[in-house]
Amino acid sequence: MKRRKFEKHPKPLGRRPLRAALKVLSGAAATRHGADATAQKTELESALEMAVEEARTADKRLREAIDILPQGIVFLDSEGRYVLWNEEYAKVYHRSADLFKVGVRLADTLRVGVMRGDYPAAKGREEEWIAERLEKMTSPSERHEQWLSDGRCILIQERRTGDGGIIGLRVDITELKEREASFRLLFEANPVPMYVVAQNGKTILSANAAARDHYGYRGAELIGRPVHCLHHQDDHGRLEELYSPAPGILADHIWNHLKRDGTAIEVAIFSQAIVHERAPAVLVAAVDITERRRAEAQVAYLAHHDPLTGLANRARHLEHAEEMLAAMSRGGRGGASLCVGLDNFKSVNETMGPAAGDALLQAVARRITGTLRDGCMAARLGGDEFGIIMPDVVEPDEVSTVARRLIEVISAPFTIQGQQATIGASIGIAIAPGDGDEAGKLLKNANLALSQVKLRGKGSFRYFEAEMNARAQERRRLERDLRNAIESQSLEVHYQPLVALDSGHIVAAEALVRWPHAERGYVSPTEFIPIAEEAGLIWALGNLVLNRACRDAAAWPAHMRVAVNLSPLQFRCGSVHEMVADALEASALPPERLELEITESLFLDRSNIVLDTLAELRRLGTRIAMDDFGTGYSSLGYLCSFPFDKIKIDRSFIRGIEGNVEQQAVVRAIVGLGETLGKTITAEGIETSEELACLRAIGCEQGQGFLFSKARTQADLLPFIAKRKPKRAA
Ligand code: C2E
Ligand code: CA
Ligand code: CA
């Protein structure tokens, strides 16, 4: 920027008074002494000349000296008139510099400046402002700041000189002011809570708005308080460490802070030594990490726990197993890995809803943990499967005892949402290190043992055996083959006749699925039905059997019914009602000739879906039979929950009945019940004529068994019926 021209320096100080004095002196000497005086005069004159010269030099030096000062400097006489000022002073007030002249009163230049609008603070109160300004000048003590219209800020310091004049300093502090303002902004408006603490005394000197908000203080409440008030009691002893950092060092730590209301928070503190109002202080920024910490803890917790039950999860379970194995390799005792599967959980979940299912899992978790001794660790492995690590097993029996106890406590009825629910438990056990010297293997083997339990007789426990591996592989192969057999429709349906015991007439035949396996011959349905159920093949299998049976039965004499077995799982897969209706329609078999056999396990669901489906099936016109009666849970209860058309007494009550009065009593009771309730009673598995004779004596209506016939192919059945029809049973 081009500076305005202004008058260069005023005339040197004191030059004119000196000359005048010289003149007077020389004149006086001349009148008094003549020629002699002339010599004297020259002497005096030269002395004076020298003095003048010296004064001139001094003046020049002074001028040079003040000109190199970085501050503006001005000398006023006792009347407030300009005497001397330096280049910097003229620069500071360059808008008024044209007015500066020796002998001009500063008050006048000030007034002109005010009129020109050089002093924004004077606007609207010009006279008052000038008066105040002059007042400050005549009683100078404090420094003060003066803002100029071009945005500069001038620091003014004035002092009286010995002769009653004034010496004034001017420093352009605009940059400093700007820096200070931006620092203030950075501090005050910073979203991060910040405060300044005096190193000596540890009081809070300043706190920004974010800090006040954060800690719950208003206005200046924090100022002057000991910084202890922000810290948890436990940390009071080590505050020195935080608030006396080496200068310039930025330190960061995690601290426990307190809000005004006593809430504890965790903060990451960044502190730096600074100088605040000329005293050592610490600038502190506190970032609240309470939430972050909580989230981190939550993440860590979730990584190791099952959120529903609060038990360890699968990952943590494997860690528990690793820990047990590690302890063993250091010479500790052996241990066990238990895999607990809930029996019938899925149906409870479906019947009562997922919320009840969740509540049930939580209740199971509580019972499991309540059963375990110290040192055992329970986990939820997923779904309805739990895992237990039992380290330090002293007695081998100990594991069996725990398994037995677990089954017992889990099998006791639960009350969920005011309703009773009963489930069971199956347990597979692997012993370390024999059954696995690595956590994953141990769990896998316990799991294998569990699947064996589930396959044959739920509600019990089994230890892993090396053959289980082979068996598991075998099972996978079987499953694959069964899938192929269903897809290629190579399953067969055979029919076992049901005979009216009084006449010996064949009144019906039960469809029994047969699987001719290329390598194994006929595989028993008791072996592959559970596989079909577990592999999700039961729907396709059941549909195949039903359709084949209806079609085949349509070719039988019109009085003969066909009985088809339904797995409880079919009721969960889809609409049994639709499947049956479709099969009847496709085969044109009258519905009353179809009898559907279900077992009591279907009623473990206690669900309306089952009862509704059964009612629908009956409305279709089909008959419903209860199969394997007597083997289940509380058979009589189920008899009341649905109006069955037929009850099939399980073979276990028939075998050797002629020599067992208890069996006879049971069968007699069931037959009586059938008569009263109008239900057909069928005895299953009649193998001997003695059994038949006994059943006839009791008055049992129908029978089925090897004595009459094994299951036959359709081609075999038709001539058998024809041959048998006119004859009476033996
Ligand atoms: P179940 O429904 O109780 O069928 C009767 C079983 O007893 C048949 O065995 C039959 O061959 C057998 N049996 C009949 N009379 C005698 C006898 O006098 N003595 C002896 N010891 N056994 C006799 P199978 O065919 O092996 O079927 C076994 C089970 O497999 C059936 O028991 C049934 O629960 C199931 N099953 C068979 N076919 C099907 C099917 O198509 N669907 C479904 N869901 N299950 C089926
Ligand atoms: Ca049956
Ligand atoms: Ca049966």
PDB file of C-alpha atoms in Angstrom, residues 546 550 561-564 566 571 576-585 587 589-598 612-625 642-646:
ATOM      1  CA  LEU A 546     -49.762 -91.062   0.479  1.00  0.00           C
ATOM      2  CA  CYS A 550     -54.416 -93.782  -2.389  1.00  0.00           C
ATOM      3  CA  ARG A 561     -59.550 -98.955   3.784  1.00  0.00           C
ATOM      4  CA  VAL A 562     -55.939 -97.917   3.460  1.00  0.00           C
ATOM      5  CA  ALA A 563     -54.009 -96.636   6.487  1.00  0.00           C
ATOM      6  CA  VAL A 564     -51.182 -94.162   5.974  1.00  0.00           C
ATOM      7  CA  LEU A 566     -48.081 -89.373   9.124  1.00  0.00           C
ATOM      8  CA  PHE A 571     -47.608 -81.081  10.261  1.00  0.00           C
ATOM      9  CA  VAL A 576     -51.271 -81.717   5.514  1.00  0.00           C
ATOM     10  CA  HIS A 577     -54.893 -80.976   4.745  1.00  0.00           C
ATOM     11  CA  GLU A 578     -54.048 -79.787   1.244  1.00  0.00           C
ATOM     12  CA  MET A 579     -51.715 -82.690   0.643  1.00  0.00           C
ATOM     13  CA  VAL A 580     -54.420 -85.204   1.627  1.00  0.00           C
ATOM     14  CA  ALA A 581     -57.146 -83.480  -0.368  1.00  0.00           C
ATOM     15  CA  ASP A 582     -54.901 -83.458  -3.439  1.00  0.00           C
ATOM     16  CA  ALA A 583     -54.037 -87.135  -3.087  1.00  0.00           C
ATOM     17  CA  LEU A 584     -57.713 -88.081  -2.718  1.00  0.00           C
ATOM     18  CA  GLU A 585     -58.650 -86.038  -5.721  1.00  0.00           C
ATOM     19  CA  SER A 587     -56.713 -91.028  -6.946  1.00  0.00           C
ATOM     20  CA  LEU A 589     -60.370 -92.615  -3.559  1.00  0.00           C
ATOM     21  CA  PRO A 590     -63.413 -91.882  -1.382  1.00  0.00           C
ATOM     22  CA  PRO A 591     -62.149 -90.036   1.706  1.00  0.00           C
ATOM     23  CA  GLU A 592     -63.783 -92.458   4.139  1.00  0.00           C
ATOM     24  CA  ARG A 593     -61.500 -95.185   2.802  1.00  0.00           C
ATOM     25  CA  LEU A 594     -58.403 -93.306   3.947  1.00  0.00           C
ATOM     26  CA  GLU A 595     -57.231 -93.697   7.531  1.00  0.00           C
ATOM     27  CA  LEU A 596     -54.420 -91.477   8.785  1.00  0.00           C
ATOM     28  CA  GLU A 597     -52.247 -92.835  11.583  1.00  0.00           C
ATOM     29  CA  ILE A 598     -50.691 -90.366  13.947  1.00  0.00           C
ATOM     30  CA  ASP A 612     -57.292 -77.654  13.617  1.00  0.00           C
ATOM     31  CA  THR A 613     -55.592 -79.708  10.931  1.00  0.00           C
ATOM     32  CA  LEU A 614     -56.963 -82.940  12.367  1.00  0.00           C
ATOM     33  CA  ALA A 615     -60.457 -81.451  12.469  1.00  0.00           C
ATOM     34  CA  GLU A 616     -60.096 -80.332   8.860  1.00  0.00           C
ATOM     35  CA  LEU A 617     -58.984 -83.818   7.860  1.00  0.00           C
ATOM     36  CA  ARG A 618     -61.996 -85.299   9.553  1.00  0.00           C
ATOM     37  CA  ARG A 619     -64.262 -82.837   7.820  1.00  0.00           C
ATOM     38  CA  LEU A 620     -62.767 -84.067   4.570  1.00  0.00           C
ATOM     39  CA  GLY A 621     -64.172 -87.450   5.554  1.00  0.00           C
ATOM     40  CA  THR A 622     -60.929 -89.257   6.347  1.00  0.00           C
ATOM     41  CA  ARG A 623     -60.541 -91.263   9.553  1.00  0.00           C
ATOM     42  CA  ILE A 624     -57.898 -90.596  12.164  1.00  0.00           C
ATOM     43  CA  ALA A 625     -56.192 -93.393  14.081  1.00  0.00           C
ATOM     44  CA  PHE A 642     -59.366 -85.296  19.837  1.00  0.00           C
ATOM     45  CA  PRO A 643     -62.171 -87.645  18.724  1.00  0.00           C
ATOM     46  CA  PHE A 644     -60.148 -90.444  17.135  1.00  0.00           C
ATOM     47  CA  ASP A 645     -61.849 -93.062  15.012  1.00  0.00           C
ATOM     48  CA  LYS A 646     -59.413 -95.805  15.905  1.00  0.00           C
TER      49      LYS A 646
END
